[in-house]
JSON list of C-alpha atoms and ligand atoms in Angstrom, two decimals:
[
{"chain": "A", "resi": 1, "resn": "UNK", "atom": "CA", "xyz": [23.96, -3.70, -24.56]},
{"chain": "A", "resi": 2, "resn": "UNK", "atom": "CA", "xyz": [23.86, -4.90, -21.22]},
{"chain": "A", "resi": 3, "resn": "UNK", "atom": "CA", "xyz": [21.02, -4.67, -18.51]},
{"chain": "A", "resi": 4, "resn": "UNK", "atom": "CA", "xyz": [21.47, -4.34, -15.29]},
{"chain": "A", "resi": 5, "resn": "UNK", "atom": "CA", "xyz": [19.85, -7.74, -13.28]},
{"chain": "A", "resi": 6, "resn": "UNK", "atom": "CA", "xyz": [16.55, -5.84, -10.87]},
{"chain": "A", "resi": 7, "resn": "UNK", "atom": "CA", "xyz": [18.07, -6.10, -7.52]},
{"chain": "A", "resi": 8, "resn": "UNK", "atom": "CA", "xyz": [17.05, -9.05, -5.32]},
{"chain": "A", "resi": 9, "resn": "UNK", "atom": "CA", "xyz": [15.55, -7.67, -2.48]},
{"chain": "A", "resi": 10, "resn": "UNK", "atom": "CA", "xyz": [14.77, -8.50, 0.67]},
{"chain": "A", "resi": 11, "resn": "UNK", "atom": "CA", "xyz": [11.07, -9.34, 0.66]},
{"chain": "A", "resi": 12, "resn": "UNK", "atom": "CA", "xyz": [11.39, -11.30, -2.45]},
{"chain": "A", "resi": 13, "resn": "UNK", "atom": "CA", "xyz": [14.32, -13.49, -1.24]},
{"chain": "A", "resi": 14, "resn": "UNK", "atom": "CA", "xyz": [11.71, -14.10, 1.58]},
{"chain": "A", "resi": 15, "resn": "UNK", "atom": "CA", "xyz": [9.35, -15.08, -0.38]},
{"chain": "A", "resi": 16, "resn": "UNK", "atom": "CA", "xyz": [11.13, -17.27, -2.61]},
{"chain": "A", "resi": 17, "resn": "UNK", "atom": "CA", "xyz": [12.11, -19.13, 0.75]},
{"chain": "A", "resi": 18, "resn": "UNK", "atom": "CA", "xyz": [9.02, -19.48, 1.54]},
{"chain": "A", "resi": 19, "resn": "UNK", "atom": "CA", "xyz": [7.69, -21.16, -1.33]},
{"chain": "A", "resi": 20, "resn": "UNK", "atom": "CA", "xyz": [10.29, -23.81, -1.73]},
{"chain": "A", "resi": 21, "resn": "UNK", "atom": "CA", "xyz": [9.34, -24.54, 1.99]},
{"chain": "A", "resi": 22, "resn": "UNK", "atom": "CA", "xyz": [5.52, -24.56, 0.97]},
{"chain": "A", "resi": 23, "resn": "UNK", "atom": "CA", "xyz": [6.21, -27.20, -1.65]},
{"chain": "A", "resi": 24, "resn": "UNK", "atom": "CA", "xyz": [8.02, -30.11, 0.55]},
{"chain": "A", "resi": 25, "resn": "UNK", "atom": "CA", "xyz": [6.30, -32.54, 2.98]},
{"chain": "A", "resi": 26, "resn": "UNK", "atom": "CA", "xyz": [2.70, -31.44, 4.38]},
{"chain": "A", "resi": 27, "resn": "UNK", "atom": "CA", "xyz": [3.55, -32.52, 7.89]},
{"chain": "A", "resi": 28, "resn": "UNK", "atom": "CA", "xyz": [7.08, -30.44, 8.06]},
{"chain": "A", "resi": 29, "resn": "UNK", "atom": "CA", "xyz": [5.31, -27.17, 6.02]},
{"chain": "A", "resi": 30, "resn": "UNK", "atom": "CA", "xyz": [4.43, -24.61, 9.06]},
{"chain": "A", "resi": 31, "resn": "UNK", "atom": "CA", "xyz": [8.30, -25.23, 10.43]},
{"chain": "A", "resi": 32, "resn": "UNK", "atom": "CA", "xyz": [9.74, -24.84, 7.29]},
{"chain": "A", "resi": 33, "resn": "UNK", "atom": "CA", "xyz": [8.26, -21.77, 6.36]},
{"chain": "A", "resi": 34, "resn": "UNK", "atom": "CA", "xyz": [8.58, -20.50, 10.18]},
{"chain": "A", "resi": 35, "resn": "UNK", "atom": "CA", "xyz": [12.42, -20.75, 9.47]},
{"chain": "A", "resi": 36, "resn": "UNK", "atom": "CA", "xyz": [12.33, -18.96, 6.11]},
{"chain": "A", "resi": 37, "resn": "UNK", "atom": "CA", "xyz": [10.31, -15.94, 7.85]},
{"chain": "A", "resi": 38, "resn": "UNK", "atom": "CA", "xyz": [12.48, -15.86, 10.69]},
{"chain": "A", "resi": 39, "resn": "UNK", "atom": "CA", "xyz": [15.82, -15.63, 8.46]},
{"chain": "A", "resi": 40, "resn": "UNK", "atom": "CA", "xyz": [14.56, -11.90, 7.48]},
{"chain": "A", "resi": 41, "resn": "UNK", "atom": "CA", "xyz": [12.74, -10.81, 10.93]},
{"chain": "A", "resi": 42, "resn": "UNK", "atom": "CA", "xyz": [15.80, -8.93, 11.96]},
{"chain": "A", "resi": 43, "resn": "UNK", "atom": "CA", "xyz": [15.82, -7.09, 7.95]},
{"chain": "A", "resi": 44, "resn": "UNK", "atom": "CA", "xyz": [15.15, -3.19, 8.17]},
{"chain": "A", "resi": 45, "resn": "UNK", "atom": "CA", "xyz": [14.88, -3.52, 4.74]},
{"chain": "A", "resi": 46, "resn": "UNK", "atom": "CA", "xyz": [12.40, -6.21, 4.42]},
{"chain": "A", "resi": 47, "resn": "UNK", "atom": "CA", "xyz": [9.14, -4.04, 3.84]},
{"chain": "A", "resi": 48, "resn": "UNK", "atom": "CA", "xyz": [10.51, -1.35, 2.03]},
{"chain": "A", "resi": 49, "resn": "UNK", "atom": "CA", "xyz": [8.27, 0.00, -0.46]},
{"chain": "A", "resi": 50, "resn": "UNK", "atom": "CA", "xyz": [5.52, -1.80, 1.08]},
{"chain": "A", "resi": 51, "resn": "UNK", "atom": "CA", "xyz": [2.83, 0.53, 2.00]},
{"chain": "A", "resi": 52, "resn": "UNK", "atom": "CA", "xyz": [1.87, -1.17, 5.70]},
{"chain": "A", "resi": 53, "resn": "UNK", "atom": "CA", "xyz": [-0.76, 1.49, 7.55]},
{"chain": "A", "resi": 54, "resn": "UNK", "atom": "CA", "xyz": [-1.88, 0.67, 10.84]},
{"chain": "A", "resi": 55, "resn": "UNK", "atom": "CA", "xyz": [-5.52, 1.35, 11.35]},
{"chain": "A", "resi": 56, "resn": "UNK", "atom": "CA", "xyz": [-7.50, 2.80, 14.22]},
{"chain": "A", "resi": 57, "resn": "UNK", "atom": "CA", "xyz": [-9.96, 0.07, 14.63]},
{"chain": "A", "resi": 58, "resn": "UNK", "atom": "CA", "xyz": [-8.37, -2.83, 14.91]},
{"chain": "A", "resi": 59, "resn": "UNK", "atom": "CA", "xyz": [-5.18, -4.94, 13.61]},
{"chain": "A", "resi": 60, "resn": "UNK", "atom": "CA", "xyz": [-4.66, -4.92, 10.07]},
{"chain": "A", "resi": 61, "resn": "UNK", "atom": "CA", "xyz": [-3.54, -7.53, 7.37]},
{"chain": "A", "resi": 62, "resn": "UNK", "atom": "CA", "xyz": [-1.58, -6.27, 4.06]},
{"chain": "A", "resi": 63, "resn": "UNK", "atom": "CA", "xyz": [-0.70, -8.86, 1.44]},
{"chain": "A", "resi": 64, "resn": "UNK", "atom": "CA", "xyz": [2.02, -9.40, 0.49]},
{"chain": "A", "resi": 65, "resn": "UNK", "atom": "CA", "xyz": [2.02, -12.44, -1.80]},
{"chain": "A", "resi": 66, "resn": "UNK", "atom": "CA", "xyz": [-0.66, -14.56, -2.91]},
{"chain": "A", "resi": 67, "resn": "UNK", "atom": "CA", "xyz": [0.85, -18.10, -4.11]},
{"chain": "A", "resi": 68, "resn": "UNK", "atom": "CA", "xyz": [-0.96, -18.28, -7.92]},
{"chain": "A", "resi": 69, "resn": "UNK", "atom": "CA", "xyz": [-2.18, -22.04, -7.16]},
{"chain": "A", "resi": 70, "resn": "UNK", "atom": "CA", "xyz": [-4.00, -20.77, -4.20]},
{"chain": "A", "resi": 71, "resn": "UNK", "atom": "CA", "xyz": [-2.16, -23.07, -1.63]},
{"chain": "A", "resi": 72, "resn": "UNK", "atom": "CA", "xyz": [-0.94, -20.00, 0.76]},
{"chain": "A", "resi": 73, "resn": "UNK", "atom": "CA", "xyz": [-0.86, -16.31, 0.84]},
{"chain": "A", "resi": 74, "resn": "UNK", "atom": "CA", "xyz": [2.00, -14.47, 2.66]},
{"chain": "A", "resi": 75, "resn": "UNK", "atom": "CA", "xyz": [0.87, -11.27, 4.81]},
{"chain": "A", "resi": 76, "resn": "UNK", "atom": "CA", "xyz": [2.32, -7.93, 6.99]},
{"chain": "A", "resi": 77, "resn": "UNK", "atom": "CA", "xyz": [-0.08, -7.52, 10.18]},
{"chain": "A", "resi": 78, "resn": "UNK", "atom": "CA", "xyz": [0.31, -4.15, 11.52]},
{"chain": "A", "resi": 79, "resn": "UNK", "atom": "CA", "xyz": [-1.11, -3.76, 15.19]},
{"chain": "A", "resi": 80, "resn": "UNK", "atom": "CA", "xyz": [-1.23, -0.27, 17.05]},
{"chain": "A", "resi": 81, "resn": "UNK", "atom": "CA", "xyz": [-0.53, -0.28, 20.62]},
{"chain": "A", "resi": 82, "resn": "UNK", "atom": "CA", "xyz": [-3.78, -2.17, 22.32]},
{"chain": "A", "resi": 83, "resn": "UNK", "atom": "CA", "xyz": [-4.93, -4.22, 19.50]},
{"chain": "A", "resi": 84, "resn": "UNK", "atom": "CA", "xyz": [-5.62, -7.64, 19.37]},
{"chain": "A", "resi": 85, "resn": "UNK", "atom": "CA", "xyz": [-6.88, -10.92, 17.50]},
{"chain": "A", "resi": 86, "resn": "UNK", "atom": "CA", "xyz": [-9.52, -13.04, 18.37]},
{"chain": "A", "resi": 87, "resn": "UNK", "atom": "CA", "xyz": [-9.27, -15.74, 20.78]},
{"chain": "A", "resi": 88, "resn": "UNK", "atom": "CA", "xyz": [-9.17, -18.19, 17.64]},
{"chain": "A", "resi": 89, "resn": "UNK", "atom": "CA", "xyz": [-7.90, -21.31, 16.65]},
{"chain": "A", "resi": 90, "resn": "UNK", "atom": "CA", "xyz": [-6.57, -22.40, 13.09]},
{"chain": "A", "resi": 91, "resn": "UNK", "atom": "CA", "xyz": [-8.68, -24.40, 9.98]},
{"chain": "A", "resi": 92, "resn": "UNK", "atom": "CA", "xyz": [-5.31, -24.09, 8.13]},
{"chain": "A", "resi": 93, "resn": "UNK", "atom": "CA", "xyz": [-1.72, -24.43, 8.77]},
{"chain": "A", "resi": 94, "resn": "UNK", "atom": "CA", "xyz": [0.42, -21.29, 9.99]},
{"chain": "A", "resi": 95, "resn": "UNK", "atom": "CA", "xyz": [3.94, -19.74, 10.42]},
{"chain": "A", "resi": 96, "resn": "UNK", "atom": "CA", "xyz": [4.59, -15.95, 11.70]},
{"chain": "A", "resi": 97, "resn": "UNK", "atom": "CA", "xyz": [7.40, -14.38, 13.12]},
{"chain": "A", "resi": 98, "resn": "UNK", "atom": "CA", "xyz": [7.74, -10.71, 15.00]},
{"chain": "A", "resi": 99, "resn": "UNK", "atom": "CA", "xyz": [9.28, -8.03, 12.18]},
{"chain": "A", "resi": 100, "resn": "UNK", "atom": "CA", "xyz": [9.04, -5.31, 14.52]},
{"chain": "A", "resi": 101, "resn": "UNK", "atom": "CA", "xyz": [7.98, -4.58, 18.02]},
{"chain": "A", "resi": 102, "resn": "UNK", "atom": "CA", "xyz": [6.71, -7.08, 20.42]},
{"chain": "A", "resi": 103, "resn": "UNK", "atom": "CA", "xyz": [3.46, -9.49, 20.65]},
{"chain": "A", "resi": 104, "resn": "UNK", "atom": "CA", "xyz": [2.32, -11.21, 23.39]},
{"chain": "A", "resi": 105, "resn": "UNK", "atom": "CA", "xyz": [0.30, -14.73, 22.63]},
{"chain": "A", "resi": 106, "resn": "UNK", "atom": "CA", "xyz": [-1.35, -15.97, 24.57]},
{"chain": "A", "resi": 107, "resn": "UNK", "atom": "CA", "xyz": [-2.72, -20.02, 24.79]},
{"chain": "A", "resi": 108, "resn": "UNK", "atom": "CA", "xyz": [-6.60, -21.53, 25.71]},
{"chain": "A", "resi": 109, "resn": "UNK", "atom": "CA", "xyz": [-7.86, -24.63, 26.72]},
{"chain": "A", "resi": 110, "resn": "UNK", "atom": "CA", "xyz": [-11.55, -25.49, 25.70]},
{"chain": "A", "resi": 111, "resn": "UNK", "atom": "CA", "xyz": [-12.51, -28.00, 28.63]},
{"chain": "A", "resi": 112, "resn": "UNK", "atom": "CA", "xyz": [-14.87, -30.27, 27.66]},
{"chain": "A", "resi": 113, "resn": "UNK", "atom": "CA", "xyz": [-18.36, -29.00, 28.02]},
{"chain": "A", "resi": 114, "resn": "UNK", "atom": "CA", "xyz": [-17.63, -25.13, 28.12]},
{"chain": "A", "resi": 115, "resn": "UNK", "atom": "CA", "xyz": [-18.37, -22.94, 25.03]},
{"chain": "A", "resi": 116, "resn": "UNK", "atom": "CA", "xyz": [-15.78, -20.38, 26.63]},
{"chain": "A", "resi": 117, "resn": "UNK", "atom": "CA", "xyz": [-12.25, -20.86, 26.54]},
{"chain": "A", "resi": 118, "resn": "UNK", "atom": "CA", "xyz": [-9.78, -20.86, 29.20]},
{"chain": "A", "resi": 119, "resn": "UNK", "atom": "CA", "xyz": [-6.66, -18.85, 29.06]},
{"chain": "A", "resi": 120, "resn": "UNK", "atom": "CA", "xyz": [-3.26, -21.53, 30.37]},
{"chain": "A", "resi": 121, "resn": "UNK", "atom": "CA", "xyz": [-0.36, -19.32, 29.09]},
{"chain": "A", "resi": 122, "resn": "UNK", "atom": "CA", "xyz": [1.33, -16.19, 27.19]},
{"chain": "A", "resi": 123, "resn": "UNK", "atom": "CA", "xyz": [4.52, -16.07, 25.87]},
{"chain": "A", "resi": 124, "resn": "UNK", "atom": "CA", "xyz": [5.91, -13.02, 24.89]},
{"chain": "A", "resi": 125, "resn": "UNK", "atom": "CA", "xyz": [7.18, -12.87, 20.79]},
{"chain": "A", "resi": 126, "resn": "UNK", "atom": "CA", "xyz": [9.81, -10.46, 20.66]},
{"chain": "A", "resi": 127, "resn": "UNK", "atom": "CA", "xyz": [10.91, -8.95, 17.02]},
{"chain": "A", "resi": 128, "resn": "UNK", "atom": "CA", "xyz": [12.62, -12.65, 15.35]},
{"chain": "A", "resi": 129, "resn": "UNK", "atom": "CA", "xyz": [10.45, -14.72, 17.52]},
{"chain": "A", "resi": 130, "resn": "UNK", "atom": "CA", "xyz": [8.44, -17.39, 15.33]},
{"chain": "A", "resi": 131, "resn": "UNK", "atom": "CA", "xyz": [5.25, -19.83, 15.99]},
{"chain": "A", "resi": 132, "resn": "UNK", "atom": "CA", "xyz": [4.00, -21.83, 13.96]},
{"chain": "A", "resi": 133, "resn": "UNK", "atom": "CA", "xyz": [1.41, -25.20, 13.63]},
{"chain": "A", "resi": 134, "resn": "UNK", "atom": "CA", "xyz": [-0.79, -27.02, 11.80]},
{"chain": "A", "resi": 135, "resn": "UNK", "atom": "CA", "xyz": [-4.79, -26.66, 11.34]},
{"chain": "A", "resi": 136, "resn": "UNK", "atom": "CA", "xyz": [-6.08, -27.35, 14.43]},
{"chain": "A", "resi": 137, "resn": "UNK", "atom": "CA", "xyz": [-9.12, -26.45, 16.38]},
{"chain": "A", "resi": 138, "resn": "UNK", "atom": "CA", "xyz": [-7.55, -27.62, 19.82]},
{"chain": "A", "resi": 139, "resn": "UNK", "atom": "CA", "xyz": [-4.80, -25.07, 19.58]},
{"chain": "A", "resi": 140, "resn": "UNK", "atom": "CA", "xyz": [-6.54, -21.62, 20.72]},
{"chain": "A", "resi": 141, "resn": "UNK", "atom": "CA", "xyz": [-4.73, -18.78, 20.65]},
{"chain": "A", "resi": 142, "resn": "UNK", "atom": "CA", "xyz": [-4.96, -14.67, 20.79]},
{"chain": "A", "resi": 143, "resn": "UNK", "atom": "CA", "xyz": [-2.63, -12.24, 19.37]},
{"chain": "A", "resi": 144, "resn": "UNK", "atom": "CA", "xyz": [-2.25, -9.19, 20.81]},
{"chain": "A", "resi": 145, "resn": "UNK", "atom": "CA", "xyz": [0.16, -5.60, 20.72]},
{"chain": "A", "resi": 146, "resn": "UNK", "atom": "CA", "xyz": [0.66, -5.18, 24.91]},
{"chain": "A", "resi": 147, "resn": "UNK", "atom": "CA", "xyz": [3.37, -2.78, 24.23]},
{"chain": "A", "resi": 148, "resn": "UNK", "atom": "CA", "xyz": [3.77, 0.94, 23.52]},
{"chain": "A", "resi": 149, "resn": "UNK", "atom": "CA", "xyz": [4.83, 0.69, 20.00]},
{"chain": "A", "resi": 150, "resn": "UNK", "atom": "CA", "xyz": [3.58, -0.36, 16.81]},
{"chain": "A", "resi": 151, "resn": "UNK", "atom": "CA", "xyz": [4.44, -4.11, 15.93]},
{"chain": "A", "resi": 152, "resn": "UNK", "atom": "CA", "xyz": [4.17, -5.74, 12.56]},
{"chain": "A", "resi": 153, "resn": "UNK", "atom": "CA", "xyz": [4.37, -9.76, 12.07]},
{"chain": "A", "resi": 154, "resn": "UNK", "atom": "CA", "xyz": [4.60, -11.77, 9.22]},
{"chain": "A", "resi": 155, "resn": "UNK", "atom": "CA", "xyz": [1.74, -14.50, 8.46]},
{"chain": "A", "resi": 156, "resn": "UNK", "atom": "CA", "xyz": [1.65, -17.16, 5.88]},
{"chain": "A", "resi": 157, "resn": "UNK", "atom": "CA", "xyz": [-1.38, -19.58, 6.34]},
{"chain": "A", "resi": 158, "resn": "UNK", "atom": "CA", "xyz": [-2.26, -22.21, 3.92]},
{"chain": "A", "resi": 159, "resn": "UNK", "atom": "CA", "xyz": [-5.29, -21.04, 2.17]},
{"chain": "A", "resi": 160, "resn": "UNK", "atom": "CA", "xyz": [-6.04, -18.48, -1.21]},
{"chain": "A", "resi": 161, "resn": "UNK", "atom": "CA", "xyz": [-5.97, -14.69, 0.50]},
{"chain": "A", "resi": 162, "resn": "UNK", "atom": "CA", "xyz": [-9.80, -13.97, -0.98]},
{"chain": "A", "resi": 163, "resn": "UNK", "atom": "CA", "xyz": [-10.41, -17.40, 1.71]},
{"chain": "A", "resi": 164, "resn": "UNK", "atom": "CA", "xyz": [-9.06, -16.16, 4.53]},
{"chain": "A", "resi": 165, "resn": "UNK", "atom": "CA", "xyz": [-12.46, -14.94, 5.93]},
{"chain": "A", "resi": 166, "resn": "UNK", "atom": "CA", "xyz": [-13.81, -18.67, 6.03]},
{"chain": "A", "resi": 167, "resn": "UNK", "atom": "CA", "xyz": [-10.71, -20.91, 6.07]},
{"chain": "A", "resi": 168, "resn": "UNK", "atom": "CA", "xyz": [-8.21, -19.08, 8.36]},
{"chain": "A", "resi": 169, "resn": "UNK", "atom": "CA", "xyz": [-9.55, -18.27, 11.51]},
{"chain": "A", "resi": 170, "resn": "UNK", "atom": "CA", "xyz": [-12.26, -20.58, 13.44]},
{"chain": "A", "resi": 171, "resn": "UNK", "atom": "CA", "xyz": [-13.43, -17.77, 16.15]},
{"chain": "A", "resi": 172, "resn": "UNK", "atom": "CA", "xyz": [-14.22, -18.57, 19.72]},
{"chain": "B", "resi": 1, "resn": "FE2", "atom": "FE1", "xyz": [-3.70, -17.30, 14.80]}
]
């Protein structure tokens, strides 16, 4: 008797990708995995059967793969027309690219001295568009859903999902 092989799909093709990138050099991780992300941005398929519900307070993170050593964890962000991240920088290293709809990102300086930041640029990050860097504190950032239509981005960031609250995100 002969079984059929469970089909290969999409998301788990991604995933694979991403975790052969994961597992080469440290310095070279966040633009490896930024080019196995963007290889499925432009996939219809790539969340079906996910269950990814935006929410009405705020930007939300689903996850969609937590790496079983605890080195990364691979999430959907869903953000309703309006919503937006922090102004933040990074503790960890990250790589996301645009699935659908459009983001706008925009970059801070700190000068030395001020507690606020100061907002230098914003690039918009069309559906395939990818960023991605290392942990830094110097490298500010806000994400944000400027458009009239839900968007949803891919994240990976280099820390256990139930760590995200302390090790992702360094607030501003
Ligand atoms: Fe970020």
């Amino acid at each position: 008797m002969a079984f059929a092989a469970p089909r290969r799909t999409s998301l788990s093709a991604m995933l694979a990708d991403i975790h052969h990138a994961v597992a080469g050099d440290a310095p070279g991780c966040p633009r490896r995995v930024a080019a196995a992300i963007h290889a499925y941005l432009h996939d219809p398929e790539l969340l079906d059967g996910i269950a990814c519900p935006s929410c009405p307070n705020g930007y939300i993170r689903h996850l969609l793969h937590a790496d079983s050593s605890g080195r990364y964890a691979v999430v959907a962000l869903v953000w309703r027309p309006g919503q937006m991240s922090p102004v933040h920088a990074h503790r960890t290293w990250c790589a996301l690219g645009v699935h659908r709809g459009v983001l706008s990102e925009a970059f801070y300086d700190l000068p030395e001295g001020n507690s606020s930041p100061c907002q230098t640029a914003t690039l918009l990050r069309g559906q395939g568009a990818v960023s991605f860097g290392p942990a830094d504190l110097r490298t500010i950032h806000r994400l944000a859903n400027l458009g009239t239509a839900e968007a949803v981005s891919i994240h990976v960031y280099g820390a256990s999902f139930d760590r995200f609250g302390q090790d992702v995100n360094h607030l501003f």
